[in-house]
mmCIF file with all atom_site columns, C-alpha atoms in Angstrom:
data_model
loop_
_atom_site.group_PDB
_atom_site.id
_atom_site.type_symbol
_atom_site.label_atom_id
_atom_site.label_alt_id
_atom_site.label_comp_id
_atom_site.label_asym_id
_atom_site.label_entity_id
_atom_site.label_seq_id
_atom_site.pdbx_PDB_ins_code
_atom_site.Cartn_x
_atom_site.Cartn_y
_atom_site.Cartn_z
_atom_site.occupancy
_atom_site.B_iso_or_equiv
_atom_site.pdbx_formal_charge
_atom_site.auth_seq_id
_atom_site.auth_comp_id
_atom_site.auth_asym_id
_atom_site.auth_atom_id
_atom_site.pdbx_PDB_model_num
ATOM 1   C CA . UNK A 1 1   ? -1.168  16.050  17.554  1.00 0.00 ? 12  UNK A CA 1
ATOM 2   C CA . UNK A 1 2   ? -0.294  12.743  19.177  1.00 0.00 ? 13  UNK A CA 1
ATOM 3   C CA . UNK A 1 3   ? 1.733   10.710  16.665  1.00 0.00 ? 14  UNK A CA 1
ATOM 4   C CA . UNK A 1 4   ? 0.889   7.027   16.478  1.00 0.00 ? 15  UNK A CA 1
ATOM 5   C CA . UNK A 1 5   ? 2.931   5.944   13.480  1.00 0.00 ? 16  UNK A CA 1
ATOM 6   C CA . UNK A 1 6   ? 6.488   7.203   13.775  1.00 0.00 ? 17  UNK A CA 1
ATOM 7   C CA . UNK A 1 7   ? 8.857   7.150   10.792  1.00 0.00 ? 18  UNK A CA 1
ATOM 8   C CA . UNK A 1 8   ? 11.053  4.075   10.744  1.00 0.00 ? 19  UNK A CA 1
ATOM 9   C CA . UNK A 1 9   ? 12.477  1.407   8.469   1.00 0.00 ? 20  UNK A CA 1
ATOM 10  C CA . UNK A 1 10  ? 10.809  -2.008  8.064   1.00 0.00 ? 21  UNK A CA 1
ATOM 11  C CA . UNK A 1 11  ? 13.166  -4.713  6.814   1.00 0.00 ? 22  UNK A CA 1
ATOM 12  C CA . UNK A 1 12  ? 12.264  -8.059  5.287   1.00 0.00 ? 23  UNK A CA 1
ATOM 13  C CA . UNK A 1 13  ? 14.186  -10.776 3.463   1.00 0.00 ? 24  UNK A CA 1
ATOM 14  C CA . UNK A 1 14  ? 13.447  -9.315  0.015   1.00 0.00 ? 25  UNK A CA 1
ATOM 15  C CA . UNK A 1 15  ? 12.405  -5.699  0.575   1.00 0.00 ? 26  UNK A CA 1
ATOM 16  C CA . UNK A 1 16  ? 13.145  -2.732  2.794   1.00 0.00 ? 27  UNK A CA 1
ATOM 17  C CA . UNK A 1 17  ? 10.478  -0.102  3.438   1.00 0.00 ? 28  UNK A CA 1
ATOM 18  C CA . UNK A 1 18  ? 12.134  3.291   3.956   1.00 0.00 ? 29  UNK A CA 1
ATOM 19  C CA . UNK A 1 19  ? 10.294  6.503   4.863   1.00 0.00 ? 30  UNK A CA 1
ATOM 20  C CA . UNK A 1 20  ? 9.690   8.233   1.532   1.00 0.00 ? 31  UNK A CA 1
ATOM 21  C CA . UNK A 1 21  ? 11.987  11.226  0.928   1.00 0.00 ? 32  UNK A CA 1
ATOM 22  C CA . UNK A 1 22  ? 12.763  13.509  -2.007  1.00 0.00 ? 33  UNK A CA 1
ATOM 23  C CA . UNK A 1 23  ? 16.043  11.616  -2.469  1.00 0.00 ? 34  UNK A CA 1
ATOM 24  C CA . UNK A 1 24  ? 13.910  8.676   -3.709  1.00 0.00 ? 35  UNK A CA 1
ATOM 25  C CA . UNK A 1 25  ? 12.386  10.733  -6.551  1.00 0.00 ? 36  UNK A CA 1
ATOM 26  C CA . UNK A 1 26  ? 14.745  9.734   -9.412  1.00 0.00 ? 37  UNK A CA 1
ATOM 27  C CA . UNK A 1 27  ? 14.418  6.014   -8.625  1.00 0.00 ? 38  UNK A CA 1
ATOM 28  C CA . UNK A 1 28  ? 10.622  6.284   -8.271  1.00 0.00 ? 39  UNK A CA 1
ATOM 29  C CA . UNK A 1 29  ? 10.423  8.059   -11.627 1.00 0.00 ? 40  UNK A CA 1
ATOM 30  C CA . UNK A 1 30  ? 12.309  5.132   -13.177 1.00 0.00 ? 41  UNK A CA 1
ATOM 31  C CA . UNK A 1 31  ? 10.077  2.598   -11.420 1.00 0.00 ? 42  UNK A CA 1
ATOM 32  C CA . UNK A 1 32  ? 6.890   4.230   -12.676 1.00 0.00 ? 43  UNK A CA 1
ATOM 33  C CA . UNK A 1 33  ? 8.199   4.140   -16.253 1.00 0.00 ? 44  UNK A CA 1
ATOM 34  C CA . UNK A 1 34  ? 8.324   0.331   -16.031 1.00 0.00 ? 45  UNK A CA 1
ATOM 35  C CA . UNK A 1 35  ? 4.841   -0.393  -17.327 1.00 0.00 ? 46  UNK A CA 1
ATOM 36  C CA . UNK A 1 36  ? 3.814   3.273   -17.769 1.00 0.00 ? 47  UNK A CA 1
ATOM 37  C CA . UNK A 1 37  ? 1.824   2.902   -14.571 1.00 0.00 ? 48  UNK A CA 1
ATOM 38  C CA . UNK A 1 38  ? 0.491   6.471   -14.583 1.00 0.00 ? 49  UNK A CA 1
ATOM 39  C CA . UNK A 1 39  ? -1.655  5.565   -17.610 1.00 0.00 ? 50  UNK A CA 1
ATOM 40  C CA . UNK A 1 40  ? -3.874  3.225   -15.567 1.00 0.00 ? 51  UNK A CA 1
ATOM 41  C CA . UNK A 1 41  ? -7.149  5.133   -15.288 1.00 0.00 ? 52  UNK A CA 1
ATOM 42  C CA . UNK A 1 42  ? -8.518  3.309   -12.235 1.00 0.00 ? 53  UNK A CA 1
ATOM 43  C CA . UNK A 1 43  ? -5.642  3.992   -9.843  1.00 0.00 ? 54  UNK A CA 1
ATOM 44  C CA . UNK A 1 44  ? -3.397  6.885   -8.918  1.00 0.00 ? 55  UNK A CA 1
ATOM 45  C CA . UNK A 1 45  ? 0.257   6.444   -9.763  1.00 0.00 ? 56  UNK A CA 1
ATOM 46  C CA . UNK A 1 46  ? 2.265   9.597   -10.510 1.00 0.00 ? 57  UNK A CA 1
ATOM 47  C CA . UNK A 1 47  ? 3.724   10.277  -13.946 1.00 0.00 ? 58  UNK A CA 1
ATOM 48  C CA . UNK A 1 48  ? 7.529   10.486  -13.945 1.00 0.00 ? 59  UNK A CA 1
ATOM 49  C CA . UNK A 1 49  ? 7.420   14.293  -13.972 1.00 0.00 ? 60  UNK A CA 1
ATOM 50  C CA . UNK A 1 50  ? 4.930   14.347  -11.067 1.00 0.00 ? 61  UNK A CA 1
ATOM 51  C CA . UNK A 1 51  ? 6.923   12.229  -8.593  1.00 0.00 ? 62  UNK A CA 1
ATOM 52  C CA . UNK A 1 52  ? 8.244   15.285  -6.703  1.00 0.00 ? 63  UNK A CA 1
ATOM 53  C CA . UNK A 1 53  ? 4.679   16.481  -6.081  1.00 0.00 ? 64  UNK A CA 1
ATOM 54  C CA . UNK A 1 54  ? 3.640   12.963  -5.073  1.00 0.00 ? 65  UNK A CA 1
ATOM 55  C CA . UNK A 1 55  ? 6.370   12.938  -2.414  1.00 0.00 ? 66  UNK A CA 1
ATOM 56  C CA . UNK A 1 56  ? 5.436   16.451  -1.244  1.00 0.00 ? 67  UNK A CA 1
ATOM 57  C CA . UNK A 1 57  ? 1.819   15.323  -0.794  1.00 0.00 ? 68  UNK A CA 1
ATOM 58  C CA . UNK A 1 58  ? 2.971   12.269  1.174   1.00 0.00 ? 69  UNK A CA 1
ATOM 59  C CA . UNK A 1 59  ? 5.018   14.539  3.452   1.00 0.00 ? 70  UNK A CA 1
ATOM 60  C CA . UNK A 1 60  ? 1.974   16.787  4.016   1.00 0.00 ? 71  UNK A CA 1
ATOM 61  C CA . UNK A 1 61  ? -0.047  13.703  4.988   1.00 0.00 ? 72  UNK A CA 1
ATOM 62  C CA . UNK A 1 62  ? 2.629   12.820  7.539   1.00 0.00 ? 73  UNK A CA 1
ATOM 63  C CA . UNK A 1 63  ? 1.370   15.765  9.608   1.00 0.00 ? 74  UNK A CA 1
ATOM 64  C CA . UNK A 1 64  ? -2.007  13.994  9.781   1.00 0.00 ? 75  UNK A CA 1
ATOM 65  C CA . UNK A 1 65  ? -0.355  10.823  11.055  1.00 0.00 ? 76  UNK A CA 1
ATOM 66  C CA . UNK A 1 66  ? 0.342   8.979   7.807   1.00 0.00 ? 77  UNK A CA 1
ATOM 67  C CA . UNK A 1 67  ? 3.625   7.472   6.726   1.00 0.00 ? 78  UNK A CA 1
ATOM 68  C CA . UNK A 1 68  ? 4.686   6.784   3.146   1.00 0.00 ? 79  UNK A CA 1
ATOM 69  C CA . UNK A 1 69  ? 7.449   4.351   2.251   1.00 0.00 ? 80  UNK A CA 1
ATOM 70  C CA . UNK A 1 70  ? 9.754   3.823   -0.683  1.00 0.00 ? 81  UNK A CA 1
ATOM 71  C CA . UNK A 1 71  ? 9.961   0.093   -1.417  1.00 0.00 ? 82  UNK A CA 1
ATOM 72  C CA . UNK A 1 72  ? 13.536  -1.056  -2.025  1.00 0.00 ? 83  UNK A CA 1
ATOM 73  C CA . UNK A 1 73  ? 14.311  -4.441  -3.583  1.00 0.00 ? 84  UNK A CA 1
ATOM 74  C CA . UNK A 1 74  ? 17.194  -5.837  -1.533  1.00 0.00 ? 85  UNK A CA 1
ATOM 75  C CA . UNK A 1 75  ? 18.655  -8.026  -4.282  1.00 0.00 ? 86  UNK A CA 1
ATOM 76  C CA . UNK A 1 76  ? 19.166  -5.121  -6.702  1.00 0.00 ? 87  UNK A CA 1
ATOM 77  C CA . UNK A 1 77  ? 19.304  -2.332  -4.075  1.00 0.00 ? 88  UNK A CA 1
ATOM 78  C CA . UNK A 1 78  ? 16.778  -0.464  -6.234  1.00 0.00 ? 89  UNK A CA 1
ATOM 79  C CA . UNK A 1 79  ? 13.680  1.502   -5.259  1.00 0.00 ? 90  UNK A CA 1
ATOM 80  C CA . UNK A 1 80  ? 10.817  -0.234  -7.071  1.00 0.00 ? 91  UNK A CA 1
ATOM 81  C CA . UNK A 1 81  ? 7.656   1.451   -5.807  1.00 0.00 ? 92  UNK A CA 1
ATOM 82  C CA . UNK A 1 82  ? 5.809   2.949   -2.885  1.00 0.00 ? 93  UNK A CA 1
ATOM 83  C CA . UNK A 1 83  ? 3.177   2.159   -0.254  1.00 0.00 ? 94  UNK A CA 1
ATOM 84  C CA . UNK A 1 84  ? 1.873   3.943   2.832   1.00 0.00 ? 95  UNK A CA 1
ATOM 85  C CA . UNK A 1 85  ? -0.139  4.064   6.004   1.00 0.00 ? 96  UNK A CA 1
ATOM 86  C CA . UNK A 1 86  ? -2.856  6.658   5.365   1.00 0.00 ? 97  UNK A CA 1
ATOM 87  C CA . UNK A 1 87  ? -6.237  7.834   6.650   1.00 0.00 ? 98  UNK A CA 1
ATOM 88  C CA . UNK A 1 88  ? -4.953  7.297   10.162  1.00 0.00 ? 99  UNK A CA 1
ATOM 89  C CA . UNK A 1 89  ? -7.488  7.376   13.012  1.00 0.00 ? 100 UNK A CA 1
ATOM 90  C CA . UNK A 1 90  ? -5.330  7.513   16.150  1.00 0.00 ? 101 UNK A CA 1
ATOM 91  C CA . UNK A 1 91  ? -8.233  7.560   18.620  1.00 0.00 ? 102 UNK A CA 1
ATOM 92  C CA . UNK A 1 92  ? -9.634  4.325   17.201  1.00 0.00 ? 103 UNK A CA 1
ATOM 93  C CA . UNK A 1 93  ? -6.251  2.751   16.340  1.00 0.00 ? 104 UNK A CA 1
ATOM 94  C CA . UNK A 1 94  ? -7.193  2.295   12.700  1.00 0.00 ? 105 UNK A CA 1
ATOM 95  C CA . UNK A 1 95  ? -5.362  3.063   9.487   1.00 0.00 ? 106 UNK A CA 1
ATOM 96  C CA . UNK A 1 96  ? -5.444  2.209   5.820   1.00 0.00 ? 107 UNK A CA 1
ATOM 97  C CA . UNK A 1 97  ? -2.622  0.656   3.836   1.00 0.00 ? 108 UNK A CA 1
ATOM 98  C CA . UNK A 1 98  ? -2.811  2.181   0.393   1.00 0.00 ? 109 UNK A CA 1
ATOM 99  C CA . UNK A 1 99  ? -1.211  4.114   -2.447  1.00 0.00 ? 110 UNK A CA 1
ATOM 100 C CA . UNK A 1 100 ? 0.656   0.908   -3.241  1.00 0.00 ? 111 UNK A CA 1
ATOM 101 C CA . UNK A 1 101 ? 2.335   0.466   -6.599  1.00 0.00 ? 112 UNK A CA 1
ATOM 102 C CA . UNK A 1 102 ? 5.387   -1.346  -7.929  1.00 0.00 ? 113 UNK A CA 1
ATOM 103 C CA . UNK A 1 103 ? 7.339   -1.295  -11.177 1.00 0.00 ? 114 UNK A CA 1
ATOM 104 C CA . UNK A 1 104 ? 5.651   -3.713  -13.561 1.00 0.00 ? 115 UNK A CA 1
ATOM 105 C CA . UNK A 1 105 ? 8.442   -6.294  -13.399 1.00 0.00 ? 116 UNK A CA 1
ATOM 106 C CA . UNK A 1 106 ? 7.811   -6.668  -9.628  1.00 0.00 ? 117 UNK A CA 1
ATOM 107 C CA . UNK A 1 107 ? 4.036   -7.001  -9.869  1.00 0.00 ? 118 UNK A CA 1
ATOM 108 C CA . UNK A 1 108 ? 2.556   -10.437 -9.129  1.00 0.00 ? 119 UNK A CA 1
ATOM 109 C CA . UNK A 1 109 ? 5.732   -11.420 -7.309  1.00 0.00 ? 120 UNK A CA 1
ATOM 110 C CA . UNK A 1 110 ? 6.422   -12.042 -3.638  1.00 0.00 ? 121 UNK A CA 1
ATOM 111 C CA . UNK A 1 111 ? 7.178   -8.310  -3.168  1.00 0.00 ? 122 UNK A CA 1
ATOM 112 C CA . UNK A 1 112 ? 3.606   -7.254  -2.332  1.00 0.00 ? 123 UNK A CA 1
ATOM 113 C CA . UNK A 1 113 ? 3.152   -10.162 0.065   1.00 0.00 ? 124 UNK A CA 1
ATOM 114 C CA . UNK A 1 114 ? 6.282   -9.257  1.988   1.00 0.00 ? 125 UNK A CA 1
ATOM 115 C CA . UNK A 1 115 ? 5.507   -5.527  2.038   1.00 0.00 ? 126 UNK A CA 1
ATOM 116 C CA . UNK A 1 116 ? 2.058   -6.177  3.454   1.00 0.00 ? 127 UNK A CA 1
ATOM 117 C CA . UNK A 1 117 ? 3.460   -8.724  5.939   1.00 0.00 ? 128 UNK A CA 1
ATOM 118 C CA . UNK A 1 118 ? 5.893   -6.097  7.249   1.00 0.00 ? 129 UNK A CA 1
ATOM 119 C CA . UNK A 1 119 ? 3.292   -3.334  7.478   1.00 0.00 ? 130 UNK A CA 1
ATOM 120 C CA . UNK A 1 120 ? 0.595   -5.499  9.036   1.00 0.00 ? 131 UNK A CA 1
ATOM 121 C CA . UNK A 1 121 ? 3.013   -6.883  11.636  1.00 0.00 ? 132 UNK A CA 1
ATOM 122 C CA . UNK A 1 122 ? 4.055   -3.347  12.515  1.00 0.00 ? 133 UNK A CA 1
ATOM 123 C CA . UNK A 1 123 ? 0.414   -2.232  12.761  1.00 0.00 ? 134 UNK A CA 1
ATOM 124 C CA . UNK A 1 124 ? -0.871  -5.127  14.871  1.00 0.00 ? 135 UNK A CA 1
ATOM 125 C CA . UNK A 1 125 ? 2.208   -6.109  16.872  1.00 0.00 ? 136 UNK A CA 1
ATOM 126 C CA . UNK A 1 126 ? 3.893   -2.746  17.487  1.00 0.00 ? 137 UNK A CA 1
ATOM 127 C CA . UNK A 1 127 ? 1.090   -0.193  17.192  1.00 0.00 ? 138 UNK A CA 1
ATOM 128 C CA . UNK A 1 128 ? -1.664  -2.406  18.661  1.00 0.00 ? 139 UNK A CA 1
ATOM 129 C CA . UNK A 1 129 ? -4.015  -1.528  15.797  1.00 0.00 ? 140 UNK A CA 1
ATOM 130 C CA . UNK A 1 130 ? -7.646  -2.572  16.036  1.00 0.00 ? 141 UNK A CA 1
ATOM 131 C CA . UNK A 1 131 ? -8.171  -2.700  12.282  1.00 0.00 ? 142 UNK A CA 1
ATOM 132 C CA . UNK A 1 132 ? -6.302  -2.057  9.051   1.00 0.00 ? 143 UNK A CA 1
ATOM 133 C CA . UNK A 1 133 ? -8.227  -1.129  5.919   1.00 0.00 ? 144 UNK A CA 1
ATOM 134 C CA . UNK A 1 134 ? -7.512  -1.460  2.218   1.00 0.00 ? 145 UNK A CA 1
ATOM 135 C CA . UNK A 1 135 ? -9.429  0.462   -0.429  1.00 0.00 ? 146 UNK A CA 1
ATOM 136 C CA . UNK A 1 136 ? -9.408  0.187   -4.193  1.00 0.00 ? 147 UNK A CA 1
ATOM 137 C CA . UNK A 1 137 ? -11.394 1.190   -7.264  1.00 0.00 ? 148 UNK A CA 1
ATOM 138 C CA . UNK A 1 138 ? -14.249 -1.139  -8.185  1.00 0.00 ? 149 UNK A CA 1
ATOM 139 C CA . UNK A 1 139 ? -12.711 -1.587  -11.644 1.00 0.00 ? 150 UNK A CA 1
ATOM 140 C CA . UNK A 1 140 ? -9.252  -2.460  -10.309 1.00 0.00 ? 151 UNK A CA 1
ATOM 141 C CA . UNK A 1 141 ? -9.914  -6.197  -10.281 1.00 0.00 ? 152 UNK A CA 1
ATOM 142 C CA . UNK A 1 142 ? -6.222  -7.072  -9.982  1.00 0.00 ? 153 UNK A CA 1
ATOM 143 C CA . UNK A 1 143 ? -5.940  -5.003  -6.798  1.00 0.00 ? 154 UNK A CA 1
ATOM 144 C CA . UNK A 1 144 ? -9.167  -6.448  -5.379  1.00 0.00 ? 155 UNK A CA 1
ATOM 145 C CA . UNK A 1 145 ? -7.900  -9.989  -5.930  1.00 0.00 ? 156 UNK A CA 1
ATOM 146 C CA . UNK A 1 146 ? -4.510  -9.157  -4.404  1.00 0.00 ? 157 UNK A CA 1
ATOM 147 C CA . UNK A 1 147 ? -6.136  -7.682  -1.297  1.00 0.00 ? 158 UNK A CA 1
ATOM 148 C CA . UNK A 1 148 ? -8.360  -10.742 -0.882  1.00 0.00 ? 159 UNK A CA 1
ATOM 149 C CA . UNK A 1 149 ? -5.307  -13.038 -1.255  1.00 0.00 ? 160 UNK A CA 1
ATOM 150 C CA . UNK A 1 150 ? -3.722  -11.263 1.706   1.00 0.00 ? 161 UNK A CA 1
ATOM 151 C CA . UNK A 1 151 ? -6.594  -12.458 3.865   1.00 0.00 ? 162 UNK A CA 1
ATOM 152 C CA . UNK A 1 152 ? -8.559  -9.215  4.085   1.00 0.00 ? 163 UNK A CA 1
ATOM 153 C CA . UNK A 1 153 ? -12.337 -9.437  4.057   1.00 0.00 ? 164 UNK A CA 1
ATOM 154 C CA . UNK A 1 154 ? -14.513 -7.194  1.924   1.00 0.00 ? 165 UNK A CA 1
ATOM 155 C CA . UNK A 1 155 ? -16.545 -4.815  4.089   1.00 0.00 ? 166 UNK A CA 1
ATOM 156 C CA . UNK A 1 156 ? -18.535 -3.277  1.269   1.00 0.00 ? 167 UNK A CA 1
ATOM 157 C CA . UNK A 1 157 ? -18.613 -0.810  -1.597  1.00 0.00 ? 168 UNK A CA 1
ATOM 158 C CA . UNK A 1 158 ? -18.800 2.958   -1.149  1.00 0.00 ? 169 UNK A CA 1
ATOM 159 C CA . UNK A 1 159 ? -20.885 3.975   -4.150  1.00 0.00 ? 170 UNK A CA 1
ATOM 160 C CA . UNK A 1 160 ? -20.043 7.288   -5.842  1.00 0.00 ? 171 UNK A CA 1
ATOM 161 C CA . UNK A 1 161 ? -17.381 7.683   -3.187  1.00 0.00 ? 172 UNK A CA 1
ATOM 162 C CA . UNK A 1 162 ? -15.040 10.063  -5.012  1.00 0.00 ? 173 UNK A CA 1
ATOM 163 C CA . UNK A 1 163 ? -14.949 12.310  -8.054  1.00 0.00 ? 174 UNK A CA 1
ATOM 164 C CA . UNK A 1 164 ? -11.916 11.590  -10.239 1.00 0.00 ? 175 UNK A CA 1
ATOM 165 C CA . UNK A 1 165 ? -9.934  14.293  -12.008 1.00 0.00 ? 176 UNK A CA 1
ATOM 166 C CA . UNK A 1 166 ? -11.939 13.655  -15.181 1.00 0.00 ? 177 UNK A CA 1
ATOM 167 C CA . UNK A 1 167 ? -15.253 14.036  -13.328 1.00 0.00 ? 178 UNK A CA 1
ATOM 168 C CA . UNK A 1 168 ? -16.190 10.353  -13.273 1.00 0.00 ? 179 UNK A CA 1
ATOM 169 C CA . UNK A 1 169 ? -17.622 9.050   -10.006 1.00 0.00 ? 180 UNK A CA 1
ATOM 170 C CA . UNK A 1 170 ? -15.599 6.251   -8.405  1.00 0.00 ? 181 UNK A CA 1
ATOM 171 C CA . UNK A 1 171 ? -17.041 3.319   -6.482  1.00 0.00 ? 182 UNK A CA 1
ATOM 172 C CA . UNK A 1 172 ? -14.545 2.283   -3.777  1.00 0.00 ? 183 UNK A CA 1
ATOM 173 C CA . UNK A 1 173 ? -14.294 -1.283  -2.482  1.00 0.00 ? 184 UNK A CA 1
ATOM 174 C CA . UNK A 1 174 ? -13.343 -1.426  1.218   1.00 0.00 ? 185 UNK A CA 1
ATOM 175 C CA . UNK A 1 175 ? -11.573 -4.397  2.811   1.00 0.00 ? 186 UNK A CA 1
ATOM 176 C CA . UNK A 1 176 ? -10.200 -4.835  6.324   1.00 0.00 ? 187 UNK A CA 1
ATOM 177 C CA . UNK A 1 177 ? -8.243  -7.099  8.625   1.00 0.00 ? 188 UNK A CA 1
ATOM 178 C CA . UNK A 1 178 ? -9.191  -6.996  12.319  1.00 0.00 ? 189 UNK A CA 1
ATOM 179 C CA . UNK A 1 179 ? -6.768  -7.516  15.188  1.00 0.00 ? 190 UNK A CA 1
ATOM 180 C CA . UNK A 1 180 ? -8.219  -10.886 16.170  1.00 0.00 ? 191 UNK A CA 1
ATOM 181 C CA . UNK A 1 181 ? -7.831  -12.069 12.537  1.00 0.00 ? 192 UNK A CA 1
ATOM 182 C CA . UNK A 1 182 ? -4.155  -11.152 12.383  1.00 0.00 ? 193 UNK A CA 1
ATOM 183 C CA . UNK A 1 183 ? -2.695  -14.448 13.726  1.00 0.00 ? 194 UNK A CA 1
ATOM 184 C CA . UNK A 1 184 ? -4.372  -16.467 10.952  1.00 0.00 ? 195 UNK A CA 1
ATOM 185 C CA . UNK A 1 185 ? -3.550  -13.841 8.305   1.00 0.00 ? 196 UNK A CA 1
ATOM 186 C CA . UNK A 1 186 ? 0.079   -13.778 9.510   1.00 0.00 ? 197 UNK A CA 1
ATOM 187 C CA . UNK A 1 187 ? 0.294   -17.567 9.312   1.00 0.00 ? 198 UNK A CA 1
ATOM 188 C CA . UNK A 1 188 ? -1.092  -17.497 5.760   1.00 0.00 ? 199 UNK A CA 1
ATOM 189 C CA . UNK A 1 189 ? 1.322   -14.758 4.645   1.00 0.00 ? 200 UNK A CA 1
ATOM 190 C CA . UNK A 1 190 ? 4.271   -16.578 6.214   1.00 0.00 ? 201 UNK A CA 1
ATOM 191 C CA . UNK A 1 191 ? 3.257   -19.764 4.398   1.00 0.00 ? 202 UNK A CA 1
ATOM 192 C CA . UNK A 1 192 ? 3.063   -17.867 1.085   1.00 0.00 ? 203 UNK A CA 1
ATOM 193 C CA . UNK A 1 193 ? 6.490   -16.307 1.656   1.00 0.00 ? 204 UNK A CA 1
ATOM 194 C CA . UNK A 1 194 ? 8.105   -19.605 2.660   1.00 0.00 ? 205 UNK A CA 1
ATOM 195 C CA . UNK A 1 195 ? 6.573   -21.543 -0.233  1.00 0.00 ? 206 UNK A CA 1
ATOM 196 C CA . UNK A 1 196 ? 7.842   -18.978 -2.765  1.00 0.00 ? 207 UNK A CA 1
ATOM 197 C CA . UNK A 1 197 ? 11.356  -19.167 -1.355  1.00 0.00 ? 208 UNK A CA 1
#
């Protein structure tokens, strides 16, 4: 298969995105304990004892063109969460940014803005992506608001899109940023990052 997204490190002022490896497992298990994130019913965050399997699944998805990252806070040199390029469509130069989560103490901080700035710049400026998608559960209002703040536009809602582990049907909200929208989105993200110092 022709690889589009090659493993590499993305470095910002506050965070470093490193290809996710098993060596990150202990730090990710600690990060997920901050806020007991695995208890959130409307998103998928691994329990501390399931982090190894989470990383194994991310590695399996790499064969399909995806790339998962460990998010490292530069100030503390600590791994604080994860995010990834997934559902990659090489032929149409599209991908989704998803599976994003951070330790609770880093939520609603500049971390998510910088992570998305790094990934979107890589997608549009290095990979020449046509579109980048974001998807979230209808009931994850915090995630929906965060995606909209990035500058993504809501494309629609996929009703009864997935069956969760407990058998409940999930409605998935789909957002995207198109290549021609990237300059304005980039300017907005840069402004947010500069204004938050």
